[in-house]
Each structure stands twice: as C-alpha cells, then as structure tokens.
Amino acid sequence: MKEHKENAVISKATIDRLPLYYRTLKLSQQEGIEIISSDELGRKIGVTPEQIRKDLSAFGEFGKKGVGYYVRELMRNIGEILGLNRKWNIAIAGVGHLGWALANYANFSPQGFDLQAIFDVDTDKIGRYINEVEIFSIERMKEIVSDRDIQIGIITVPAEYAQDIATRFVEAGIKGIWNFAPVKLNVPASIHVVSEDLSVGLSSMSYYLSRQI
Amino acid sequence: MKEHKENAVISKATIDRLPLYYRTLKLSQQEGIEIISSDELGRKIGVTPEQIRKDLSAFGEFGKKGVGYYVRELMRNIGEILGLNRKWNIAIAGVGHLGWALANYANFSPQGFDLQAIFDVDTDKIGRYINEVEIFSIERMKEIVSDRDIQIGIITVPAEYAQDIATRFVEAGIKGIWNFAPVKLNVPASIHVVSEDLSVGLSSMSYYLSRQI
C-alpha cells in the first residue's frame, strides 16, 4: 500500500462515503470478485465513477488505469484509513429494543468495535447480561468507562434523557458519541458526535417511489 | 415555491443528502431559526456551502443571495421533492429487537410513513399488536399487502431468511424494500432497495477518532 497523504484536506462527505466503499468491496469480495472498476463500484453504491476516483485520490493511488481496483487491497487500505484495523471499546446507554438490537448486532465486532458495557437505570435490567456483556447502573458509568478504556458511547435512551446521558458520557471521558435520540446534543467541540436518523433511509426511498408510482 | 426542474438529472448522492438537509432544517426550525445561510447549513451537516447550493439548484431557486434560505419554506419544498407530503404504507417483516424498535420508532409517522402491518413466522407473536399494529403470519403477506396498499417492505429478519422475505414482498406487490439484513438481495430492477448497515455510522466515527486519540 502507498502511504496516504497525511496532510490532505478531506471533506466530511468523502469520509462518509468511505464506509460505503468498504462495505461494497466486502460484499464484492464475498461474491468472489477480485478486481472492480470505478464504473462497477459506482453503480453498486450509486455514485459516479468520477466521484470514486476523486474520493480515493485524496488518500493515494489505489487502482490501475484500465484495470480497476484490486478488491482485497482497496478494502484493506480503506479499512486502515477508517481506523478499522484497530480496536475500539464501545458502550451502549439504554436497554430498550434498539439498545437490545444494537447489543446483538453481529457486524460491529468484525469491524473492531468491542462492546464492553451496557448502561441502564432499570434495576430489573442491571446485573443481567446481553451476549455476555453486563448491564450496569448508569451511576457506575464513570468508573466502568475509565476501567475498560471505553472510547465510544452509544445513546439509545428516549429523547428526554439523551442530553443527560451525553453529559455523563463526556464526564466519564468518552471521545465520540453515536446518538440515536432525535435531539441535538450539547457537548464540547472535541467530542465527535454522529447522529443517526433511521427515517433518512426511508426518505430517499420515498423520492424514488414518488417518481415511479 | 418555484416548480422544480422535472427533467433535471439528479445524482443519487444529491438525493441521499436531501433527507439530511430536511432533518437539519427541521432541527433548526425547532431552535427558532428562520433564515439559514448555506455556510451555516453546510457546517451543521458537514458538507461545503458550494455543495449545498449545487444540490438545491438542481431543483430550482430556493434562496436569496446574501440573505440565505428561509428555513420553513426550504423544508417544505424539500419535503415535497422527497415525496414526504404524501402517505406511504409500510410493513415490517421480522419481530426481533430491531423489528420491535422500528415498529416503535416515533419519527416515521410524522414524515408520512404509516406502519400498516408486521409479519413474522413465530406463532407466539402472530395475532399480537405493537402500538396497535397487528403481527400477521408471513403466509398472509400477499393478501395483507394488497388489501392495505402497502408500498414499502422493511426486512429485519436474520440474514439467512432475508432473500425469501424479499421474494415474498416482491410477489406481494411491494415497490421498495428497506433491508437491514447484511446480504445483497436479488430482486427485479424495478424494485428500489435501500440497504441499511448500522456499522457505517461507527466507521466514520472511527476515522475521526483515529486522528485524535
């Protein structure tokens, strides 16, 4: 692999597409595809081949002109760029159905995200385990986050409790928050927040179906 | 509102950003913001103001130079473009935790997505209700999808059953599939498939934290 350009300014839009490239390359690899053109990769993801070449050129040279990208090599390189070759300790706050679903989600662990703890306020749930991961009282958040070196907190509590949980996560020393509650969180600028809105997927579907039906 | 250009070729990347614009405008409106510049909107979403102006210009003229966009008007217009002003009937197949979480997700209904039916194979679940929506046997999918004019099917079954469910949805007359199972579905080209991978959100977080920690 060529080193990627350390000082290149990379847009957030590009960074947000890299996981899509990674995932599509992984599916292609599973289908036995060894080499993929930017046309084919673009068709699968729904971006133009020009966009793909531009995105990937920000990091270095990954393909061969007239041949395409080597699927396994490009996947490994994008994985390195995304930091997926290292291990991240994560915690979930909120054991509703979404929290349960995420705690059982099989695809985090192969990508280096290691669920270390789950937090809730419900005394019926505290002390129980989901897939061998213990549910702790949120009162113990600071202690557990520190002891287990947890870097990423996932918020799946109801909207009205999300800010309190975010503040607790930040005080406990977390660096990034993945927020499923439909509220804007007030956290220090140094904390990276990714907000998930499950209705976004349906909204783009709505656009396409509107033109069709 | 000006009519948007019916024949403009709009990239999938643009379409995929529109729900983000919509959502950010909605949050801004809730904060009492009436006018927003493309700089400010871009900062909140993480795309460049040039990108925003380019994306929105594909549909018509929405802003005033030197003033910005009227939040409420732009939101309504993007909602119309996305087809969010009409009602979509949706169904969920698979009552695991993710299916439960989605069936309880409060944000679909205000955006015009109306959950009409839930399907499962588990006889303990069939006949029960989640938020007043009945769980039916998947054997009744064709009948229910047709009777209730369901256009969008959501797949939250385990990966090994996803293709079977997709085939059943298509045979039942569904037009779009929102797939949470980590497999590529084989469906006719006329069916619009949106695949959701929950680890994408964590992967872009990983990129930012890698550079920070």
CSV table of C-alpha atoms in Angstrom, one decimal:
chain,number,residue,atom,x,y,z
A,1,MET,CA,0.0,0.0,0.0
A,2,LYS,CA,1.1,3.5,-0.7
A,3,GLU,CA,1.0,5.9,2.3
A,4,HIS,CA,-2.0,8.1,2.2
A,5,LYS,CA,-1.3,11.8,2.1
A,6,GLU,CA,-1.3,12.8,5.7
A,7,ASN,CA,-1.9,16.5,5.1
A,8,ALA,CA,-4.6,16.3,2.5
A,9,VAL,CA,-7.8,18.1,3.5
A,10,ILE,CA,-10.6,15.5,3.1
A,11,SER,CA,-14.2,16.6,3.1
A,12,LYS,CA,-16.7,15.0,5.5
A,13,ALA,CA,-18.7,13.9,2.5
A,14,THR,CA,-15.7,11.8,1.3
A,15,ILE,CA,-15.2,10.3,4.8
A,16,ASP,CA,-18.9,9.4,5.0
A,17,ARG,CA,-18.6,7.6,1.7
A,18,LEU,CA,-15.6,5.5,2.7
A,19,PRO,CA,-17.6,3.1,4.9
A,20,LEU,CA,-19.9,2.5,1.9
A,21,TYR,CA,-16.9,1.7,-0.3
A,22,TYR,CA,-15.6,-0.6,2.4
A,23,ARG,CA,-18.9,-2.4,2.7
A,24,THR,CA,-19.5,-2.7,-1.0
A,25,LEU,CA,-15.9,-4.1,-1.5
A,26,LYS,CA,-16.5,-6.6,1.3
A,27,LEU,CA,-19.8,-7.8,-0.4
A,28,SER,CA,-17.9,-8.0,-3.8
A,29,GLN,CA,-15.1,-10.0,-2.2
A,30,GLN,CA,-17.7,-12.4,-0.7
A,31,GLU,CA,-19.1,-12.8,-4.2
A,32,GLY,CA,-15.6,-13.8,-5.4
A,33,ILE,CA,-14.9,-10.6,-7.3
A,34,GLU,CA,-11.1,-9.8,-7.3
A,35,ILE,CA,-10.9,-6.7,-9.5
A,36,ILE,CA,-13.6,-4.0,-9.7
A,37,SER,CA,-13.7,-0.9,-12.0
A,38,SER,CA,-14.7,2.5,-10.7
A,39,ASP,CA,-17.8,2.2,-13.0
A,40,GLU,CA,-18.9,-1.0,-11.4
A,41,LEU,CA,-18.2,0.2,-7.9
A,42,GLY,CA,-20.0,3.4,-8.6
A,43,ARG,CA,-23.0,1.5,-10.0
A,44,LYS,CA,-23.3,-0.6,-6.8
A,45,ILE,CA,-23.1,2.4,-4.5
A,46,GLY,CA,-24.9,4.9,-6.6
A,47,VAL,CA,-22.2,7.5,-7.0
A,48,THR,CA,-20.4,8.4,-10.2
A,49,PRO,CA,-17.0,6.8,-11.1
A,50,GLU,CA,-15.5,10.3,-11.2
A,51,GLN,CA,-16.6,10.8,-7.6
A,52,ILE,CA,-15.0,7.5,-6.6
A,53,ARG,CA,-11.7,8.3,-8.3
A,54,LYS,CA,-11.7,11.7,-6.7
A,55,ASP,CA,-12.5,10.4,-3.2
A,56,LEU,CA,-9.8,7.8,-3.3
A,57,SER,CA,-7.2,10.0,-4.9
A,58,ALA,CA,-7.3,12.1,-1.7
A,59,PHE,CA,-5.6,9.2,0.1
A,60,GLY,CA,-3.1,8.0,-2.6
A,61,GLU,CA,-3.1,5.7,-5.6
A,62,PHE,CA,-5.2,2.6,-5.3
A,63,GLY,CA,-6.1,1.5,-8.8
A,64,LYS,CA,-4.5,0.6,-12.1
A,65,LYS,CA,-5.7,2.6,-15.1
A,66,GLY,CA,-7.7,0.4,-17.5
A,67,VAL,CA,-7.7,-2.5,-15.0
A,68,GLY,CA,-9.6,-1.3,-11.9
A,69,TYR,CA,-9.2,-1.7,-8.2
A,70,TYR,CA,-7.9,-4.8,-6.5
A,71,VAL,CA,-10.9,-5.5,-4.2
A,72,ARG,CA,-9.0,-7.0,-1.3
A,73,GLU,CA,-6.2,-4.4,-1.4
A,74,LEU,CA,-8.5,-1.5,-1.6
A,75,MET,CA,-10.7,-2.9,1.2
A,76,ARG,CA,-7.7,-3.3,3.4
A,77,ASN,CA,-6.5,0.2,2.7
A,78,ILE,CA,-9.8,1.8,3.3
A,79,GLY,CA,-10.1,-0.2,6.5
A,80,GLU,CA,-6.8,1.3,7.6
A,81,ILE,CA,-7.8,4.8,6.7
A,82,LEU,CA,-11.0,4.3,8.6
A,83,GLY,CA,-9.1,3.0,11.6
A,84,LEU,CA,-10.9,-0.3,11.4
A,85,ASN,CA,-7.6,-2.2,11.9
A,86,ARG,CA,-7.6,-1.0,15.5
A,87,LYS,CA,-10.0,-2.0,18.3
A,88,TRP,CA,-12.5,0.4,19.7
A,89,ASN,CA,-14.2,-0.1,23.0
A,90,ILE,CA,-17.9,0.9,22.9
A,91,ALA,CA,-20.7,1.1,25.4
A,92,ILE,CA,-24.5,1.4,25.0
A,93,ALA,CA,-26.7,3.5,27.2
A,94,GLY,CA,-30.4,2.5,27.2
A,95,VAL,CA,-31.7,-1.1,27.0
A,96,GLY,CA,-34.9,-0.5,25.0
A,97,HIS,CA,-35.5,-2.6,21.9
A,98,LEU,CA,-33.0,-0.5,19.9
A,99,GLY,CA,-30.3,-0.9,22.6
A,100,TRP,CA,-31.0,-4.7,22.6
A,101,ALA,CA,-30.9,-4.8,18.8
A,102,LEU,CA,-27.5,-3.0,18.8
A,103,ALA,CA,-26.1,-5.1,21.6
A,104,ASN,CA,-26.9,-8.2,19.5
A,105,TYR,CA,-25.7,-6.7,16.2
A,106,ALA,CA,-23.2,-9.2,14.8
A,107,ASN,CA,-21.5,-6.8,12.4
A,108,PHE,CA,-19.7,-4.5,14.9
A,109,SER,CA,-17.2,-6.9,16.3
A,110,PRO,CA,-15.7,-8.0,13.0
A,111,GLN,CA,-15.1,-4.3,12.3
A,112,GLY,CA,-13.2,-3.8,15.5
A,113,PHE,CA,-16.0,-2.4,17.7
A,114,ASP,CA,-15.9,-4.2,21.0
A,115,LEU,CA,-19.0,-3.8,23.2
A,116,GLN,CA,-17.6,-3.5,26.8
A,117,ALA,CA,-20.6,-2.3,28.8
A,118,ILE,CA,-24.3,-1.5,28.7
A,119,PHE,CA,-25.9,1.1,31.0
A,120,ASP,CA,-29.5,1.5,32.2
A,121,VAL,CA,-31.4,2.9,35.1
A,122,ASP,CA,-33.8,0.0,35.4
A,123,THR,CA,-33.0,-2.2,38.4
A,124,ASP,CA,-34.6,-5.2,36.8
A,125,LYS,CA,-32.1,-5.0,34.0
A,126,ILE,CA,-29.0,-4.0,35.9
A,127,GLY,CA,-26.8,-7.1,36.6
A,128,ARG,CA,-28.2,-9.0,33.6
A,129,TYR,CA,-26.2,-9.8,30.5
A,130,ILE,CA,-26.7,-9.4,26.8
A,131,ASN,CA,-24.4,-11.7,24.9
A,132,GLU,CA,-22.0,-11.9,27.9
A,133,VAL,CA,-21.9,-8.1,28.2
A,134,GLU,CA,-23.1,-6.8,31.6
A,135,ILE,CA,-25.7,-4.2,32.1
A,136,PHE,CA,-24.5,-1.7,34.7
A,137,SER,CA,-26.3,1.2,36.5
A,138,ILE,CA,-25.6,4.5,34.9
A,139,GLU,CA,-24.3,5.6,38.3
A,140,ARG,CA,-21.3,3.5,37.6
A,141,MET,CA,-20.6,4.9,34.2
A,142,LYS,CA,-17.5,7.0,35.1
A,143,GLU,CA,-15.8,4.0,36.8
A,144,ILE,CA,-16.6,1.5,34.1
A,145,VAL,CA,-15.7,3.8,31.1
A,146,SER,CA,-12.4,4.5,32.8
A,147,ASP,CA,-11.6,0.9,33.8
A,148,ARG,CA,-12.4,-0.5,30.4
A,149,ASP,CA,-11.0,2.3,28.4
A,150,ILE,CA,-14.2,2.9,26.5
A,151,GLN,CA,-13.9,5.5,23.8
A,152,ILE,CA,-17.3,5.5,22.1
A,153,GLY,CA,-20.7,5.9,23.8
A,154,ILE,CA,-24.0,4.9,22.0
A,155,ILE,CA,-27.1,6.6,23.1
A,156,THR,CA,-30.4,4.7,22.7
A,157,VAL,CA,-32.4,6.2,25.6
A,158,PRO,CA,-35.6,8.2,25.0
A,159,ALA,CA,-35.1,11.8,23.7
A,160,GLU,CA,-35.7,13.5,27.0
A,161,TYR,CA,-32.8,11.6,28.7
A,162,ALA,CA,-30.3,11.9,25.8
A,163,GLN,CA,-28.6,15.1,26.9
A,164,ASP,CA,-28.1,13.9,30.5
A,165,ILE,CA,-26.6,10.7,29.2
A,166,ALA,CA,-24.4,12.6,26.8
A,167,THR,CA,-23.1,14.8,29.6
A,168,ARG,CA,-22.4,11.8,31.7
A,169,PHE,CA,-20.5,10.0,28.9
A,170,VAL,CA,-18.4,13.2,28.3
A,171,GLU,CA,-17.6,13.5,32.0
A,172,ALA,CA,-16.7,9.8,32.0
A,173,GLY,CA,-14.1,10.5,29.4
A,174,ILE,CA,-15.7,9.2,26.2
A,175,LYS,CA,-14.3,10.7,22.9
A,176,GLY,CA,-17.2,10.0,20.5
A,177,ILE,CA,-21.0,9.7,20.8
A,178,TRP,CA,-23.2,7.8,18.4
A,179,ASN,CA,-26.6,9.3,19.0
A,180,PHE,CA,-29.9,7.6,18.1
A,181,ALA,CA,-32.1,10.0,20.0
A,182,PRO,CA,-33.8,12.7,17.8
A,183,VAL,CA,-32.3,15.6,19.7
A,184,LYS,CA,-29.2,17.8,19.1
A,185,LEU,CA,-26.7,17.2,21.9
A,186,ASN,CA,-24.7,20.0,23.5
A,187,VAL,CA,-21.2,18.6,24.0
A,188,PRO,CA,-17.7,20.1,23.9
A,189,ALA,CA,-16.3,20.6,20.3
A,190,SER,CA,-13.6,18.0,21.0
A,191,ILE,CA,-16.3,15.2,21.2
A,192,HIS,CA,-17.2,13.7,17.9
A,193,VAL,CA,-20.9,13.2,17.6
A,194,VAL,CA,-22.5,11.0,14.9
A,195,SER,CA,-26.3,11.3,14.8
A,196,GLU,CA,-28.3,8.5,13.4
A,197,ASP,CA,-31.8,9.2,12.0
A,198,LEU,CA,-33.4,6.0,10.9
A,199,SER,CA,-36.0,7.8,8.8
A,200,VAL,CA,-33.3,9.1,6.4
A,201,GLY,CA,-33.2,5.7,4.6
A,202,LEU,CA,-37.0,5.8,4.1
A,203,SER,CA,-36.9,9.4,2.9
A,204,SER,CA,-34.6,8.7,0.0
A,205,MET,CA,-36.8,5.7,-0.9
A,206,SER,CA,-39.8,8.0,-0.9
A,207,TYR,CA,-38.1,10.2,-3.5
A,208,TYR,CA,-37.6,7.3,-5.9
A,209,LEU,CA,-41.1,5.8,-5.4
A,210,SER,CA,-42.7,9.2,-5.9
A,211,ARG,CA,-41.4,9.3,-9.4
A,212,GLN,CA,-42.4,5.8,-10.1
A,213,ILE,CA,-45.8,5.2,-8.6
B,1,MET,CA,-42.4,27.8,-4.4
B,2,LYS,CA,-40.9,27.6,-7.9
B,3,GLU,CA,-41.5,24.3,-9.7
B,4,HIS,CA,-38.5,22.1,-9.7
B,5,LYS,CA,-37.0,21.2,-13.0
B,6,GLU,CA,-38.8,18.0,-13.9
B,7,ASN,CA,-36.2,16.8,-16.4
B,8,ALA,CA,-33.0,17.6,-14.4
B,9,VAL,CA,-30.8,14.6,-14.0
B,10,ILE,CA,-30.2,14.4,-10.2
B,11,SER,CA,-27.4,12.2,-8.9
B,12,LYS,CA,-28.1,9.6,-6.2
B,13,ALA,CA,-25.6,11.4,-4.0
B,14,THR,CA,-27.7,14.5,-4.1
B,15,ILE,CA,-30.9,12.6,-3.4
B,16,ASP,CA,-29.2,10.9,-0.4
B,17,ARG,CA,-28.3,14.3,1.0
B,18,LEU,CA,-31.8,15.8,0.8
B,19,PRO,CA,-33.1,13.9,3.8
B,20,LEU,CA,-30.1,15.3,5.8
B,21,TYR,CA,-31.0,18.8,4.7
B,22,TYR,CA,-34.6,18.2,5.6
B,23,ARG,CA,-33.7,16.9,9.0
B,24,THR,CA,-31.2,19.7,9.8
B,25,LEU,CA,-33.7,22.3,8.7
B,26,LYS,CA,-36.3,20.7,10.9
B,27,LEU,CA,-34.0,20.9,13.9
B,28,SER,CA,-33.1,24.5,13.1
B,29,GLN,CA,-36.8,25.4,12.9
B,30,GLN,CA,-37.3,23.8,16.3
B,31,GLU,CA,-34.5,26.0,17.6
B,32,GLY,CA,-36.4,29.0,16.3
B,33,ILE,CA,-34.1,29.8,13.3
B,34,GLU,CA,-36.0,31.4,10.5
B,35,ILE,CA,-33.2,32.1,7.9
B,36,ILE,CA,-30.1,30.0,7.4
B,37,SER,CA,-27.1,30.6,5.2
B,38,SER,CA,-25.6,27.8,3.0
B,39,ASP,CA,-22.4,28.2,5.2
B,40,GLU,CA,-24.3,27.6,8.4
B,41,LEU,CA,-26.4,24.7,6.9
B,42,GLY,CA,-23.2,23.2,5.5
B,43,ARG,CA,-21.4,23.4,8.8
B,44,LYS,CA,-24.3,21.6,10.6
B,45,ILE,CA,-24.4,18.8,8.0
B,46,GLY,CA,-20.7,18.7,7.2
B,47,VAL,CA,-20.8,19.4,3.5
B,48,THR,CA,-19.5,22.5,1.8
B,49,PRO,CA,-21.8,25.5,1.1
B,50,GLU,CA,-20.9,25.1,-2.6
B,51,GLN,CA,-22.2,21.5,-2.5
B,52,ILE,CA,-25.5,22.7,-0.9
B,53,ARG,CA,-26.0,25.4,-3.5
B,54,LYS,CA,-25.3,22.9,-6.3
B,55,ASP,CA,-27.6,20.3,-4.8
B,56,LEU,CA,-30.5,22.6,-4.4
B,57,SER,CA,-30.0,24.4,-7.7
B,58,ALA,CA,-30.9,21.1,-9.4
B,59,PHE,CA,-34.5,21.6,-8.3
B,60,GLY,CA,-35.0,25.3,-8.6
B,61,GLU,CA,-34.3,28.6,-6.8
B,62,PHE,CA,-34.7,28.3,-3.1
B,63,GLY,CA,-32.6,31.0,-1.5
B,64,LYS,CA,-31.9,34.7,-1.7
B,65,LYS,CA,-28.3,35.9,-2.4
B,66,GLY,CA,-26.8,37.5,0.6
B,67,VAL,CA,-29.7,36.5,2.8
B,68,GLY,CA,-29.9,32.8,3.0
B,69,TYR,CA,-32.6,30.2,2.9
B,70,TYR,CA,-36.0,30.6,4.5
B,71,VAL,CA,-35.9,27.5,6.8
B,72,ARG,CA,-39.7,26.7,6.8
B,73,GLU,CA,-40.0,27.3,3.0
B,74,LEU,CA,-36.9,25.2,2.1
B,75,MET,CA,-38.0,22.4,4.5
B,76,ARG,CA,-41.5,22.3,2.9
B,77,ASN,CA,-40.0,22.3,-0.6
B,78,ILE,CA,-37.5,19.5,0.1
B,79,GLY,CA,-40.3,17.6,1.8
B,80,GLU,CA,-42.3,17.8,-1.4
B,81,ILE,CA,-39.3,16.8,-3.5
B,82,LEU,CA,-38.8,13.8,-1.3
B,83,GLY,CA,-42.5,12.9,-1.5
B,84,LEU,CA,-42.9,13.4,2.3
B,85,ASN,CA,-46.1,15.3,1.7
B,86,ARG,CA,-47.7,12.0,0.7
B,87,LYS,CA,-48.5,9.0,2.8
B,88,TRP,CA,-46.6,5.7,2.3
B,89,ASN,CA,-47.9,2.5,3.7
B,90,ILE,CA,-45.1,0.4,5.1
B,91,ALA,CA,-44.8,-3.1,6.6
B,92,ILE,CA,-42.1,-4.8,8.7
B,93,ALA,CA,-41.1,-8.4,8.3
B,94,GLY,CA,-39.3,-9.9,11.4
B,95,VAL,CA,-40.2,-9.1,15.0
B,96,GLY,CA,-36.7,-9.4,16.6
B,97,HIS,CA,-35.4,-6.5,18.7
B,98,LEU,CA,-34.7,-4.4,15.6
B,99,GLY,CA,-38.2,-5.0,14.2
B,100,TRP,CA,-39.7,-4.0,17.6
B,101,ALA,CA,-37.5,-0.9,17.8
B,102,LEU,CA,-38.6,0.1,14.3
B,103,ALA,CA,-42.3,-0.6,15.0
B,104,ASN,CA,-42.0,1.7,18.0
B,105,TYR,CA,-40.0,4.4,16.2
B,106,ALA,CA,-41.8,7.6,16.7
B,107,ASN,CA,-40.3,9.5,13.8
B,108,PHE,CA,-41.7,7.6,10.8
B,109,SER,CA,-45.3,8.7,11.2
B,110,PRO,CA,-44.8,12.5,11.2
B,111,GLN,CA,-42.8,12.0,7.9
B,112,GLY,CA,-45.7,10.2,6.3
B,113,PHE,CA,-44.7,6.6,6.8
B,114,ASP,CA,-47.6,4.7,8.1
B,115,LEU,CA,-46.9,1.2,9.6
B,116,GLN,CA,-49.8,-1.0,8.4
B,117,ALA,CA,-48.7,-4.5,9.2
B,118,ILE,CA,-46.0,-6.6,10.8
B,119,PHE,CA,-45.1,-10.1,9.7
B,120,ASP,CA,-43.4,-13.0,11.5
B,121,VAL,CA,-43.3,-16.8,11.5
B,122,ASP,CA,-43.5,-17.2,15.3
B,123,THR,CA,-47.0,-18.4,16.3
B,124,ASP,CA,-46.4,-16.8,19.7
B,125,LYS,CA,-46.2,-13.4,18.1
B,126,ILE,CA,-48.8,-13.7,15.4
B,127,GLY,CA,-52.0,-12.0,16.4
B,128,ARG,CA,-50.3,-9.7,18.9
B,129,TYR,CA,-50.1,-6.0,18.4
B,130,ILE,CA,-47.2,-3.5,18.6
B,131,ASN,CA,-48.6,0.0,19.0
B,132,GLU,CA,-52.0,-1.1,17.6
B,133,VAL,CA,-50.4,-2.6,14.6
B,134,GLU,CA,-51.1,-6.3,14.2
B,135,ILE,CA,-48.5,-9.1,13.7
B,136,PHE,CA,-49.6,-11.4,10.9
B,137,SER,CA,-48.2,-14.7,9.6
B,138,ILE,CA,-46.0,-14.2,6.6
B,139,GLU,CA,-48.3,-16.7,4.9
B,140,ARG,CA,-50.8,-13.8,4.7
B,141,MET,CA,-48.3,-11.3,3.3
B,142,LYS,CA,-49.8,-11.3,-0.3
B,143,GLU,CA,-53.4,-10.7,1.0
B,144,ILE,CA,-52.4,-8.0,3.6
B,145,VAL,CA,-50.0,-6.1,1.3
B,146,SER,CA,-52.7,-6.0,-1.4
B,147,ASP,CA,-55.7,-5.1,0.9
B,148,ARG,CA,-53.8,-2.3,2.7
B,149,ASP,CA,-51.9,-1.0,-0.4
B,150,ILE,CA,-48.5,-1.4,1.2
B,151,GLN,CA,-45.7,0.0,-0.9
B,152,ILE,CA,-42.6,-0.4,1.2
B,153,GLY,CA,-41.4,-3.5,2.9
B,154,ILE,CA,-38.8,-3.4,5.7
B,155,ILE,CA,-36.7,-6.5,6.3
B,156,THR,CA,-35.4,-7.1,9.8
B,157,VAL,CA,-35.2,-10.9,9.7
B,158,PRO,CA,-31.9,-12.8,10.2
B,159,ALA,CA,-29.7,-12.8,7.1
B,160,GLU,CA,-30.5,-16.3,6.1
B,161,TYR,CA,-34.2,-15.6,5.6
B,162,ALA,CA,-33.8,-12.1,4.0
B,163,GLN,CA,-33.9,-13.3,0.4
B,164,ASP,CA,-37.0,-15.4,0.9
B,165,ILE,CA,-38.8,-12.5,2.6
B,166,ALA,CA,-37.7,-10.1,-0.2
B,167,THR,CA,-39.1,-12.5,-2.9
B,168,ARG,CA,-42.3,-12.7,-0.9
B,169,PHE,CA,-42.6,-8.9,-0.6
B,170,VAL,CA,-42.0,-8.6,-4.4
B,171,GLU,CA,-44.6,-11.2,-5.2
B,172,ALA,CA,-47.0,-9.4,-2.9
B,173,GLY,CA,-46.6,-6.3,-5.0
B,174,ILE,CA,-44.3,-4.1,-2.9
B,175,LYS,CA,-42.3,-1.4,-4.7
B,176,GLY,CA,-39.5,-0.6,-2.4
B,177,ILE,CA,-37.5,-2.7,0.2
B,178,TRP,CA,-35.6,-1.2,3.1
B,179,ASN,CA,-33.2,-4.0,4.0
B,180,PHE,CA,-31.4,-4.3,7.4
B,181,ALA,CA,-30.1,-7.8,6.8
B,182,PRO,CA,-26.4,-7.8,5.8
B,183,VAL,CA,-27.0,-9.6,2.4
B,184,LYS,CA,-27.4,-8.4,-1.1
B,185,LEU,CA,-31.0,-9.1,-2.3
B,186,ASN,CA,-31.8,-10.4,-5.8
B,187,VAL,CA,-35.0,-8.5,-6.8
B,188,PRO,CA,-36.2,-7.2,-10.2
B,189,ALA,CA,-34.6,-3.9,-11.3
B,190,SER,CA,-38.0,-2.1,-10.9
B,191,ILE,CA,-37.9,-2.6,-7.1
B,192,HIS,CA,-36.0,0.1,-5.2
B,193,VAL,CA,-33.8,-1.3,-2.5
B,194,VAL,CA,-32.2,0.7,0.3
B,195,SER,CA,-29.7,-1.3,2.3
B,196,GLU,CA,-29.0,-0.1,5.9
B,197,ASP,CA,-25.7,-1.0,7.5
B,198,LEU,CA,-25.7,0.2,11.1
B,199,SER,CA,-21.9,-0.1,11.3
B,200,VAL,CA,-21.4,2.7,8.7
B,201,GLY,CA,-22.1,5.3,11.4
B,202,LEU,CA,-19.4,3.8,13.7
B,203,SER,CA,-16.9,3.5,10.8
B,204,SER,CA,-16.9,7.2,10.0
B,205,MET,CA,-16.6,7.9,13.8
B,206,SER,CA,-13.6,5.6,13.8
B,207,TYR,CA,-11.9,7.7,11.2
B,208,TYR,CA,-12.2,10.9,13.2
B,209,LEU,CA,-11.1,9.3,16.5
B,210,SER,CA,-8.1,7.6,14.8
B,211,ARG,CA,-6.7,11.1,14.1
B,212,GLN,CA,-7.5,12.4,17.5
B,213,ILE,CA,-6.6,9.7,20.0
